């Protein structure tokens, strides 16, 4: 039946930016909340308990739509050394502060973060492209997680003392609140001054606001910007540093690991790994589809994402029937675009990648893999995205799925850190395990199999720290231990009380769990 003329005239309403959510709105609100930490269009560096208009601000744009935003005020190596020395002075005073007072100051900081929760989330949307729901979850996980430590820290700290120097934090851009701010506040609660380097690719304004709220309560925090290469001698090798906490890629992580091993320094180094999901003698396909869609949250830009599926060849047709509806239902686009001003912000699975360069890199890698024999099973289109009319979409990449990337392709063995899935078919259990262990260590993995005995036999042979049975595993906090195998982790394992133990001194005979050259923390 032919469509009616009336139906032909119906077109979707053009999207518009939600009122009150522009970058300028977020920036002006930040200036009003923490005028000491921001100046005109620039964020300041925090060291020696004061905000400094030093450093060389770099231009920056939002991955959301190319809007110019505040860039990092990059310090040089000499300025970073001054900041570290000042942090040591703060540390010596703070480690003598009674636990009750530390708890009160951290608690007050959490109250302030809660008061400005919406603003912190909005900054995350603009700076790193998180959809609104995920941005708020990042803020909430930081606040809720540290509140749990406030209620548990007395038993965790019993018989322990702070380190002799501050904790230096170098983290990736993807979770500024629930990873970086969370770690800093727990480290401070344990009696340490804390230092953080602003991630190069995003999160500056959010971190600046959060640190301003903490500094007002007397928490000894330092926040500086700069290139990793130039600041590393101060933030990693300085004798004043008591512990290095790193979250990032393997190349940089390997250099940090070498430095801290040479110095015998406490360290927590979380690095990338190719997390895999294996399918072997499995039949519960209706349960799998919603789990697969969930793996696309935040465009798989997280350390526990699943970009590789290792599938029993005989089950491939059934797997594809479960997988394709999941990937085809993924929603992506501008996180703040609405059909009318009164509409709620959209429920998206992901927004942009962190920048245009990353989107182009993955697009090029996909094209190259296909030219070498990979089979494109799904390639989304930007036209399917949720965008403002005429907006810059150069940082966006639709979901993509490739079958059998060639061994010569980086997509065969490395984590893409974007919405690109690869599928490898196998015929034997030995092939399954080899394909699931392709990156020499990972943080998480999952094995879907109907037989519990098969899972119990194969799971210990998968080189991932956490292995789920038919469901994804997460990083975890609080009571759950977290670490990694192989090249995905070095240093102290964390989670619950171990996060506190890793940044405090215990009995001289103590052996903390972790990946150390001699399997224990050096005295």
Short mmCIF file of C-alpha atoms in Angstrom, two decimals:
data_model
loop_
_atom_site.label_atom_id
_atom_site.label_comp_id
_atom_site.label_asym_id
_atom_site.label_seq_id
_atom_site.Cartn_x
_atom_site.Cartn_y
_atom_site.Cartn_z
CA UNK A 1 0.00 0.00 0.00
CA UNK A 2 1.40 3.40 -0.98
CA UNK A 3 2.00 5.93 1.81
CA UNK A 4 -0.45 8.79 2.08
CA UNK A 5 0.51 12.37 1.29
CA UNK A 6 0.06 13.23 4.97
CA UNK A 7 2.55 10.55 5.99
CA UNK A 8 5.05 11.83 3.42
CA UNK A 9 4.93 15.26 5.06
CA UNK A 10 5.93 13.92 8.48
CA UNK A 11 9.63 14.49 9.20
CA UNK A 12 11.51 14.16 12.50
CA UNK A 13 11.83 17.38 14.45
CA UNK A 14 15.29 18.93 14.28
CA UNK A 15 17.23 18.43 17.51
CA UNK A 16 18.34 21.35 19.63
CA UNK A 17 20.76 21.79 22.52
CA UNK A 18 19.05 21.38 25.87
CA UNK A 19 18.73 24.87 27.42
CA UNK A 20 21.18 25.50 30.25
CA UNK A 21 23.60 22.78 29.17
CA UNK A 22 25.99 24.64 26.85
CA UNK A 23 29.71 24.69 27.56
CA UNK A 24 29.50 28.38 28.41
CA UNK A 25 26.71 27.62 30.90
CA UNK A 26 28.88 24.95 32.54
CA UNK A 27 31.96 27.19 32.56
CA UNK A 28 30.18 30.19 34.06
CA UNK A 29 28.70 27.98 36.78
CA UNK A 30 32.19 26.63 37.54
CA UNK A 31 33.54 30.19 37.82
CA UNK A 32 30.75 31.04 40.24
CA UNK A 33 31.26 27.92 42.39
CA UNK A 34 35.07 28.03 42.58
CA UNK A 35 36.38 31.43 41.46
CA UNK A 36 39.73 30.68 43.07
CA UNK A 37 40.36 27.80 40.65
CA UNK A 38 39.31 29.41 37.37
CA UNK A 39 40.28 32.67 35.71
CA UNK A 40 38.40 34.01 32.69
CA UNK A 41 38.73 31.14 30.20
CA UNK A 42 41.54 29.30 31.99
CA UNK A 43 41.75 26.65 34.70
CA UNK A 44 44.59 27.03 37.21
CA UNK A 45 47.10 24.59 38.71
CA UNK A 46 46.80 23.67 42.39
CA UNK A 47 49.98 23.22 44.42
CA UNK A 48 51.32 24.36 47.79
CA UNK A 49 47.68 24.70 48.92
CA UNK A 50 47.11 27.58 46.46
CA UNK A 51 45.92 28.10 42.91
CA UNK A 52 48.50 29.35 40.41
CA UNK A 53 48.04 30.95 37.00
CA UNK A 54 51.21 29.28 35.77
CA UNK A 55 51.81 26.86 32.95
CA UNK A 56 51.14 27.28 29.26
CA UNK A 57 47.44 26.76 28.42
CA UNK A 58 46.90 24.67 25.32
CA UNK A 59 43.86 25.10 23.07
CA UNK A 60 41.26 22.36 23.35
CA UNK A 61 37.93 21.45 21.81
CA UNK A 62 35.09 19.27 23.01
CA UNK A 63 34.76 15.88 21.30
CA UNK A 64 30.99 16.38 21.48
CA UNK A 65 30.77 18.92 18.65
CA UNK A 66 34.10 20.76 18.35
CA UNK A 67 33.19 23.57 20.76
CA UNK A 68 36.31 25.31 22.09
CA UNK A 69 36.82 24.48 25.78
CA UNK A 70 39.46 25.16 28.42
CA UNK A 71 42.79 23.49 27.70
CA UNK A 72 45.34 22.23 30.24
CA UNK A 73 47.80 24.80 31.70
CA UNK A 74 50.91 22.71 31.14
CA UNK A 75 53.77 23.09 33.61
CA UNK A 76 57.40 22.42 32.83
CA UNK A 77 59.58 19.95 34.70
CA UNK A 78 61.03 22.54 37.09
CA UNK A 79 57.59 23.78 38.17
CA UNK A 80 56.46 20.19 38.70
CA UNK A 81 59.42 19.56 40.99
CA UNK A 82 58.42 22.60 43.10
CA UNK A 83 54.86 21.23 43.30
CA UNK A 84 56.10 17.81 44.48
CA UNK A 85 58.32 19.35 47.16
CA UNK A 86 55.41 21.45 48.39
CA UNK A 87 53.23 18.34 48.50
CA UNK A 88 55.79 16.64 50.75
CA UNK A 89 55.47 19.52 53.23
CA UNK A 90 51.69 19.07 53.18
CA UNK A 91 52.10 15.33 53.59
CA UNK A 92 54.25 15.64 56.71
CA UNK A 93 51.59 17.76 58.38
CA UNK A 94 48.62 15.73 57.14
CA UNK A 95 49.98 12.34 58.24
CA UNK A 96 49.95 13.67 61.82
CA UNK A 97 46.31 14.77 61.53
CA UNK A 98 44.03 12.54 63.65
CA UNK A 99 41.86 10.12 61.69
CA UNK A 100 38.68 11.70 63.08
CA UNK A 101 39.64 15.05 61.58
CA UNK A 102 40.63 13.48 58.27
CA UNK A 103 37.24 11.76 58.13
CA UNK A 104 35.47 15.04 58.86
CA UNK A 105 37.29 16.86 56.06
CA UNK A 106 36.75 14.09 53.52
CA UNK A 107 33.10 13.91 54.56
CA UNK A 108 32.70 17.65 54.03
CA UNK A 109 34.30 17.28 50.61
CA UNK A 110 31.78 14.60 49.70
CA UNK A 111 28.94 16.85 50.80
CA UNK A 112 30.28 19.59 48.50
CA UNK A 113 30.67 17.17 45.59
CA UNK A 114 27.09 16.01 46.14
CA UNK A 115 25.85 19.60 46.11
CA UNK A 116 27.50 20.19 42.71
CA UNK A 117 26.86 16.72 41.29
CA UNK A 118 24.95 17.97 38.23
CA UNK A 119 27.63 20.50 37.29
CA UNK A 120 30.43 17.94 37.61
CA UNK A 121 28.49 15.57 35.35
CA UNK A 122 27.83 18.30 32.78
CA UNK A 123 31.54 19.08 32.64
CA UNK A 124 32.23 15.40 31.99
CA UNK A 125 29.77 15.42 29.09
CA UNK A 126 31.57 18.29 27.39
CA UNK A 127 35.13 17.31 28.22
CA UNK A 128 35.13 13.55 27.55
CA UNK A 129 31.83 12.97 25.75
CA UNK A 130 30.03 10.83 28.31
CA UNK A 131 26.25 10.51 27.89
CA UNK A 132 24.39 12.23 30.69
CA UNK A 133 23.36 9.08 32.55
CA UNK A 134 26.89 7.67 32.53
CA UNK A 135 28.40 11.02 33.52
CA UNK A 136 26.16 11.23 36.57
CA UNK A 137 26.98 7.61 37.42
CA UNK A 138 30.71 8.45 37.31
CA UNK A 139 30.19 11.25 39.84
CA UNK A 140 27.89 9.16 42.03
CA UNK A 141 30.25 6.18 42.12
CA UNK A 142 33.04 8.43 43.35
CA UNK A 143 30.90 9.91 46.12
CA UNK A 144 29.24 6.65 47.19
CA UNK A 145 32.51 4.73 47.06
CA UNK A 146 34.40 7.15 49.29
CA UNK A 147 31.46 7.31 51.72
CA UNK A 148 31.80 3.54 52.13
CA UNK A 149 35.47 3.97 52.99
CA UNK A 150 34.54 6.63 55.55
CA UNK A 151 32.40 4.04 57.32
CA UNK A 152 35.03 1.28 57.10
CA UNK A 153 38.39 3.04 57.38
CA UNK A 154 38.81 2.67 61.16
CA UNK A 155 39.28 -1.09 60.89
CA UNK A 156 41.29 -0.78 57.66
CA UNK A 157 43.76 1.67 59.17
CA UNK A 158 44.16 -0.09 62.52
CA UNK A 159 47.84 -0.70 63.22
CA UNK A 160 48.94 1.09 60.06
CA UNK A 161 50.59 4.46 59.32
CA UNK A 162 50.65 6.72 56.26
CA UNK A 163 53.52 6.51 53.80
CA UNK A 164 56.61 8.70 54.16
CA UNK A 165 55.71 10.70 51.05
CA UNK A 166 52.65 11.70 49.01
CA UNK A 167 50.87 9.46 46.51
CA UNK A 168 51.28 10.47 42.86
CA UNK A 169 48.33 9.68 40.57
CA UNK A 170 48.58 9.47 36.79
CA UNK A 171 45.32 8.28 35.24
CA UNK A 172 43.62 8.07 31.88
CA UNK A 173 40.84 10.48 30.96
CA UNK A 174 37.84 8.12 30.89
CA UNK A 175 36.83 8.08 34.59
CA UNK A 176 37.97 11.34 36.22
CA UNK A 177 35.64 11.00 39.18
CA UNK A 178 35.01 7.31 39.93
CA UNK A 179 38.66 6.32 39.39
CA UNK A 180 40.89 9.37 39.93
CA UNK A 181 39.02 11.52 42.47
CA UNK A 182 37.86 8.36 44.27
CA UNK A 183 41.45 7.13 44.62
CA UNK A 184 42.75 10.53 45.72
CA UNK A 185 40.17 10.91 48.47
CA UNK A 186 40.73 7.39 49.80
CA UNK A 187 44.51 7.95 49.75
CA UNK A 188 44.03 11.21 51.66
CA UNK A 189 41.68 9.52 54.11
CA UNK A 190 44.48 7.03 54.80
CA UNK A 191 46.74 9.92 55.81
CA UNK A 192 48.59 10.84 52.61
CA UNK A 193 48.89 14.06 50.65
CA UNK A 194 47.86 13.39 47.06
CA UNK A 195 49.11 14.59 43.70
CA UNK A 196 47.35 14.15 40.35
CA UNK A 197 48.30 14.99 36.80
CA UNK A 198 45.40 16.13 34.67
CA UNK A 199 44.84 13.55 31.91
CA UNK A 200 46.15 14.89 28.62
CA UNK A 201 42.97 14.18 26.67
CA UNK A 202 40.24 15.53 28.94
CA UNK A 203 38.66 16.10 32.33
CA UNK A 204 40.47 19.32 33.26
CA UNK A 205 37.51 21.44 34.39
CA UNK A 206 35.76 18.61 36.21
CA UNK A 207 38.93 17.67 38.11
CA UNK A 208 39.72 21.31 38.84
CA UNK A 209 36.28 21.87 40.36
CA UNK A 210 36.44 18.66 42.39
CA UNK A 211 39.92 19.48 43.71
CA UNK A 212 38.81 23.03 44.54
CA UNK A 213 36.01 21.66 46.70
CA UNK A 214 38.46 19.30 48.43
CA UNK A 215 41.12 21.98 48.97
CA UNK A 216 38.55 24.25 50.62
CA UNK A 217 38.06 21.57 53.26
CA UNK A 218 41.78 21.36 53.93
CA UNK A 219 42.43 18.15 51.98
CA UNK A 220 46.11 18.24 50.86
CA UNK A 221 45.57 17.85 47.12
CA UNK A 222 47.82 18.90 44.24
CA UNK A 223 46.54 19.06 40.65
CA UNK A 224 48.93 19.92 37.81
CA UNK A 225 48.86 19.71 34.03
CA UNK A 226 51.68 18.85 31.66
CA UNK A 227 53.04 16.30 29.26
CA UNK A 228 53.78 12.88 30.71
CA UNK A 229 57.31 12.91 29.35
CA UNK A 230 58.18 16.23 30.92
CA UNK A 231 56.46 15.69 34.27
CA UNK A 232 57.35 12.02 34.76
CA UNK A 233 60.74 12.69 36.41
CA UNK A 234 58.95 14.70 39.12
CA UNK A 235 55.73 12.70 39.46
CA UNK A 236 57.29 9.23 39.24
CA UNK A 237 61.00 9.40 40.06
CA UNK A 238 61.12 12.13 42.72
CA UNK A 239 62.44 10.73 46.03
CA UNK A 240 59.66 12.62 47.80
CA UNK A 241 56.98 10.40 46.21
CA UNK A 242 55.79 7.58 48.46
CA UNK A 243 53.68 5.68 45.92
CA UNK A 244 52.78 5.90 42.22
CA UNK A 245 49.28 5.00 41.08
CA UNK A 246 48.95 4.71 37.28
CA UNK A 247 46.02 3.90 35.00
CA UNK A 248 46.68 3.92 31.27
CA UNK A 249 48.20 2.21 28.27
CA UNK A 250 50.89 -0.45 28.19
CA UNK A 251 53.60 1.62 26.52
CA UNK A 252 53.54 4.41 29.11
CA UNK A 253 52.82 1.93 31.88
CA UNK A 254 55.90 -0.11 30.99
CA UNK A 255 58.09 2.97 31.34
CA UNK A 256 56.54 3.82 34.69
CA UNK A 257 56.91 0.21 35.85
CA UNK A 258 60.61 0.23 34.98
CA UNK A 259 61.13 3.47 36.89
CA UNK A 260 59.36 2.38 40.07
CA UNK A 261 61.02 -1.05 40.03
CA UNK A 262 64.44 0.58 39.79
CA UNK A 263 63.60 2.84 42.73
CA UNK A 264 61.86 0.20 44.88
CA UNK A 265 58.85 2.50 45.07
CA UNK A 266 55.33 1.49 46.01
CA UNK A 267 53.14 1.28 42.91
CA UNK A 268 49.71 0.39 41.54
CA UNK A 269 49.88 0.17 37.74
CA UNK A 270 46.68 -0.71 35.87
CA UNK A 271 47.30 -1.11 32.13
CA UNK A 272 45.27 -2.03 29.10
CA UNK A 273 44.53 -5.61 28.07
CA UNK A 274 42.34 -7.29 25.47
CA UNK A 275 39.36 -8.46 27.51
CA UNK A 276 37.66 -11.39 25.80
CA UNK A 277 34.31 -13.17 25.90
CA UNK A 278 34.37 -16.87 25.01
CA UNK A 279 31.41 -18.92 23.73
CA UNK A 280 31.73 -22.71 24.09
CA UNK A 281 28.95 -25.33 24.15
CA UNK A 282 26.41 -22.64 24.94
CA UNK A 283 22.68 -22.39 24.21
CA UNK A 284 21.05 -19.63 26.32
CA UNK A 285 21.01 -17.10 23.47
CA UNK A 286 18.03 -14.94 24.64
CA UNK A 287 19.99 -14.07 27.79
CA UNK A 288 23.04 -13.05 25.77
CA UNK A 289 21.55 -10.28 23.59
CA UNK A 290 20.91 -7.64 26.32
CA UNK A 291 24.31 -8.40 27.86
CA UNK A 292 25.99 -7.79 24.52
CA UNK A 293 24.31 -4.44 24.03
CA UNK A 294 25.46 -3.36 27.49
CA UNK A 295 29.07 -3.93 26.45
CA UNK A 296 28.81 -0.86 24.19
CA UNK A 297 28.36 1.56 27.11
CA UNK A 298 30.59 4.61 26.67
CA UNK A 299 31.78 3.28 23.29
CA UNK A 300 33.84 0.61 25.07
CA UNK A 301 36.22 3.32 26.29
CA UNK A 302 36.88 1.64 29.62
CA UNK A 303 39.37 -0.83 31.04
CA UNK A 304 36.77 -3.58 31.53
CA UNK A 305 35.18 -3.36 28.06
CA UNK A 306 34.78 -6.51 25.96
CA UNK A 307 35.91 -5.88 22.35
CA UNK A 308 36.82 -9.51 21.46
CA UNK A 309 34.46 -12.49 21.15
CA UNK A 310 35.92 -15.96 20.73
CA UNK A 311 33.16 -18.20 19.40
CA UNK A 312 32.91 -21.94 18.80
CA UNK A 313 32.52 -22.33 15.05
CA UNK A 314 29.54 -24.68 15.36
CA UNK A 315 27.71 -22.03 17.41
CA UNK A 316 28.52 -19.07 15.18
CA UNK A 317 25.12 -18.86 13.43
CA UNK A 318 23.29 -18.84 16.78
CA UNK A 319 25.75 -16.34 18.24
CA UNK A 320 25.27 -14.01 15.28
CA UNK A 321 21.49 -14.21 15.67
CA UNK A 322 21.92 -13.01 19.26
CA UNK A 323 24.68 -10.49 18.56
CA UNK A 324 23.37 -8.55 15.57
CA UNK A 325 20.12 -7.37 17.26
CA UNK A 326 22.25 -6.09 20.12
CA UNK A 327 24.68 -4.07 17.99
CA UNK A 328 21.91 -2.78 15.72
CA UNK A 329 19.99 -1.41 18.73
CA UNK A 330 22.90 0.67 20.05
CA UNK A 331 22.12 4.41 20.24
CA UNK A 332 24.86 7.01 19.88
CA UNK A 333 25.15 10.74 19.25
CA UNK A 334 25.23 14.19 20.87
CA UNK A 335 24.58 13.66 24.62
CA UNK A 336 22.78 16.99 25.08
CA UNK A 337 20.60 17.12 21.95
CA UNK A 338 16.82 17.03 22.48
CA UNK A 339 13.79 17.28 20.15
CA UNK A 340 12.37 20.18 22.15
CA UNK A 341 13.56 22.27 25.12
CA UNK A 342 11.28 20.50 27.60
CA UNK A 343 12.39 16.99 26.62
CA UNK A 344 14.68 15.00 28.94
CA UNK A 345 18.25 14.34 27.88
CA UNK A 346 18.54 11.30 25.62
CA UNK A 347 19.27 7.76 26.81
CA UNK A 348 22.33 7.01 24.68
CA UNK A 349 24.76 4.12 24.86
CA UNK A 350 27.63 6.38 23.86
CA UNK A 351 28.59 9.76 22.51
CA UNK A 352 31.82 10.66 20.72
CA UNK A 353 35.20 9.03 21.14
CA UNK A 354 37.69 11.08 23.12
CA UNK A 355 38.85 13.03 20.06
CA UNK A 356 38.84 13.17 16.27
CA UNK A 357 42.25 11.52 16.03
CA UNK A 358 41.03 8.43 17.89
CA UNK A 359 37.94 8.12 15.69
CA UNK A 360 40.08 8.37 12.56
CA UNK A 361 42.62 5.89 13.92
CA UNK A 362 39.97 3.23 14.52
CA UNK A 363 38.26 3.92 11.21
CA UNK A 364 41.61 3.52 9.43
CA UNK A 365 42.42 0.32 11.35
CA UNK A 366 39.03 -1.10 10.42
CA UNK A 367 39.50 -0.27 6.75
CA UNK A 368 42.99 -1.77 6.77
CA UNK A 369 41.82 -4.97 8.48
CA UNK A 370 39.05 -5.43 5.90
CA UNK A 371 41.53 -4.86 3.06
CA UNK A 372 43.63 -7.71 4.52
CA UNK A 373 40.77 -10.16 4.78
CA UNK A 374 38.62 -9.35 7.81
CA UNK A 375 34.89 -9.74 7.14
CA UNK A 376 32.71 -6.73 8.06
CA UNK A 377 29.68 -8.21 9.81
CA UNK A 378 28.24 -4.87 10.91
CA UNK A 379 29.17 -1.29 10.03
CA UNK A 380 26.94 1.39 11.50
CA UNK A 381 26.42 4.75 9.81
CA UNK A 382 26.75 8.26 11.18
CA UNK A 383 23.34 8.92 9.63
CA UNK A 384 21.90 6.68 12.34
CA UNK A 385 23.28 8.94 15.08
CA UNK A 386 21.47 11.43 17.30
CA UNK A 387 22.92 14.78 16.18
CA UNK A 388 22.24 18.49 16.03
CA UNK A 389 21.73 19.86 12.53
CA UNK A 390 25.08 20.51 10.89
CA UNK A 391 27.17 19.68 13.96
CA UNK A 392 30.77 18.50 13.81
CA UNK A 393 30.68 14.69 13.99
CA UNK A 394 34.39 14.01 13.35
CA UNK A 395 34.93 12.41 16.79
CA UNK A 396 32.09 9.91 16.36
CA UNK A 397 32.45 6.32 15.19
CA UNK A 398 29.40 4.08 14.67
CA UNK A 399 29.56 0.56 16.09
CA UNK A 400 31.55 -1.82 13.90
CA UNK A 401 32.06 -5.59 13.97
CA UNK A 402 34.72 -7.55 12.11
CA UNK A 403 35.07 -11.29 11.73
CA UNK A 404 38.56 -12.79 11.76
CA UNK A 405 40.88 -9.75 11.76
CA UNK A 406 44.20 -10.85 10.24
CA UNK A 407 47.17 -11.46 12.56
CA UNK A 408 48.96 -8.51 10.93
CA UNK A 409 46.25 -6.11 12.14
CA UNK A 410 46.51 -4.37 15.54
CA UNK A 411 42.84 -5.26 15.98
CA UNK A 412 43.89 -8.90 16.21
CA UNK A 413 45.86 -8.51 19.45
CA UNK A 414 45.36 -5.01 20.93
CA UNK A 415 42.52 -3.27 22.75
CA UNK A 416 40.82 -0.82 20.32
CA UNK A 417 39.34 1.35 23.10
CA UNK A 418 36.37 2.20 20.94
CA UNK A 419 33.15 0.65 19.54
CA UNK A 420 34.92 -1.89 17.33
CA UNK A 421 34.26 -5.57 18.05
CA UNK A 422 36.23 -8.46 16.60
CA UNK A 423 35.08 -12.08 16.42
CA UNK A 424 37.38 -15.07 16.17
CA UNK A 425 36.10 -18.57 15.40
CA UNK A 426 37.67 -21.64 17.02
CA UNK A 427 37.20 -25.39 16.84
CA UNK A 428 38.94 -26.73 19.93
CA UNK A 429 39.30 -25.81 23.58
CA UNK A 430 43.01 -25.22 23.02
CA UNK A 431 42.22 -22.70 20.27
CA UNK A 432 39.60 -21.08 22.51
CA UNK A 433 42.13 -20.51 25.29
CA UNK A 434 44.86 -19.32 22.93
CA UNK A 435 42.53 -16.75 21.35
CA UNK A 436 41.24 -15.57 24.72
CA UNK A 437 44.82 -15.07 25.94
CA UNK A 438 46.01 -13.20 22.85
CA UNK A 439 47.20 -10.07 24.69
CA UNK A 440 49.26 -11.74 27.42
CA UNK A 441 47.07 -10.74 30.29
CA UNK A 442 43.84 -8.90 30.86
CA UNK A 443 41.76 -7.46 33.66
CA UNK A 444 38.50 -9.32 32.99
CA UNK A 445 37.09 -12.07 30.79
CA UNK A 446 33.88 -14.04 30.46
CA UNK A 447 33.19 -17.62 29.41
CA UNK A 448 29.64 -18.56 28.39
CA UNK A 449 29.13 -22.30 28.58
CA UNK A 450 26.18 -24.43 29.69
CA UNK A 451 28.30 -26.90 31.66
CA UNK A 452 29.56 -25.73 35.08
CA UNK A 453 32.30 -28.37 35.02
CA UNK A 454 33.58 -27.03 31.69
CA UNK A 455 33.66 -23.54 33.12
CA UNK A 456 35.48 -24.73 36.25
CA UNK A 457 38.08 -26.48 34.11
CA UNK A 458 38.69 -23.73 31.53
CA UNK A 459 38.30 -20.51 33.57
CA UNK A 460 41.58 -20.92 35.54
CA UNK A 461 43.45 -21.15 32.23
CA UNK A 462 42.19 -17.75 31.03
CA UNK A 463 44.78 -15.08 31.79
CA UNK A 464 42.40 -12.50 33.22
CA UNK A 465 42.15 -11.44 36.84
CA UNK A 466 38.38 -11.85 36.94
CA UNK A 467 36.49 -14.38 34.84
CA UNK A 468 32.70 -14.27 34.69
CA UNK A 469 30.47 -17.27 33.99
CA UNK A 470 28.04 -16.10 31.31
CA UNK A 471 28.06 -12.48 32.43
CA UNK A 472 30.52 -9.59 32.30
CA UNK A 473 32.87 -8.75 35.15
CA UNK A 474 33.54 -5.23 36.39
CA UNK A 475 36.51 -3.47 37.93
CA UNK A 476 34.89 -3.59 41.34
CA UNK A 477 35.66 -1.64 44.47
CA UNK A 478 34.98 -2.03 48.17
CA UNK A 479 35.06 -5.68 49.22
CA UNK A 480 36.28 -7.12 45.92
CA UNK A 481 39.96 -7.61 45.14
CA UNK A 482 41.09 -6.16 41.81
CA UNK A 483 44.24 -6.56 39.77
CA UNK A 484 45.39 -8.05 36.49
CA UNK A 485 47.46 -10.76 34.86
CA UNK A 486 50.49 -10.47 32.62
CA UNK A 487 51.11 -7.07 31.06
CA UNK A 488 47.76 -5.67 32.25
CA UNK A 489 48.90 -4.91 35.80
CA UNK A 490 51.98 -4.30 37.92
CA UNK A 491 52.29 -3.63 41.63
CA UNK A 492 49.79 -3.82 44.45
CA UNK A 493 46.36 -5.32 43.97
CA UNK A 494 43.59 -3.11 45.32
CA UNK A 495 39.91 -3.20 46.28
CA UNK A 496 38.39 -2.75 49.71
CA UNK A 497 40.96 -2.64 52.49
CA UNK A 498 43.78 -3.38 50.05
CA UNK A 499 43.28 0.05 48.48
CA UNK A 500 44.10 1.48 51.91
CA UNK A 501 46.86 -1.05 52.64
CA UNK A 502 48.60 -0.23 49.36
CA UNK A 503 49.12 3.38 50.52
CA UNK A 504 49.94 2.77 54.18
CA UNK A 505 52.72 1.07 56.13
CA UNK A 506 51.96 -2.11 58.04
CA UNK A 507 54.07 -4.69 59.86
CA UNK A 508 57.61 -4.99 58.52
CA UNK A 509 56.94 -8.63 57.60
CA UNK A 510 53.83 -7.75 55.59
CA UNK A 511 53.45 -9.18 52.09
CA UNK A 512 50.74 -7.40 50.14
CA UNK A 513 49.18 -9.27 47.20
CA UNK A 514 50.22 -7.99 43.81
CA UNK A 515 52.54 -8.30 40.81
CA UNK A 516 55.93 -7.24 42.14
CA UNK A 517 59.35 -8.38 40.93
CA UNK A 518 59.84 -10.19 44.24
CA UNK A 519 56.09 -10.61 44.96
CA UNK A 520 55.97 -8.25 47.89
CA UNK A 521 56.32 -4.58 48.61
CA UNK A 522 59.91 -3.63 49.16
CA UNK A 523 60.77 -2.01 52.53
#
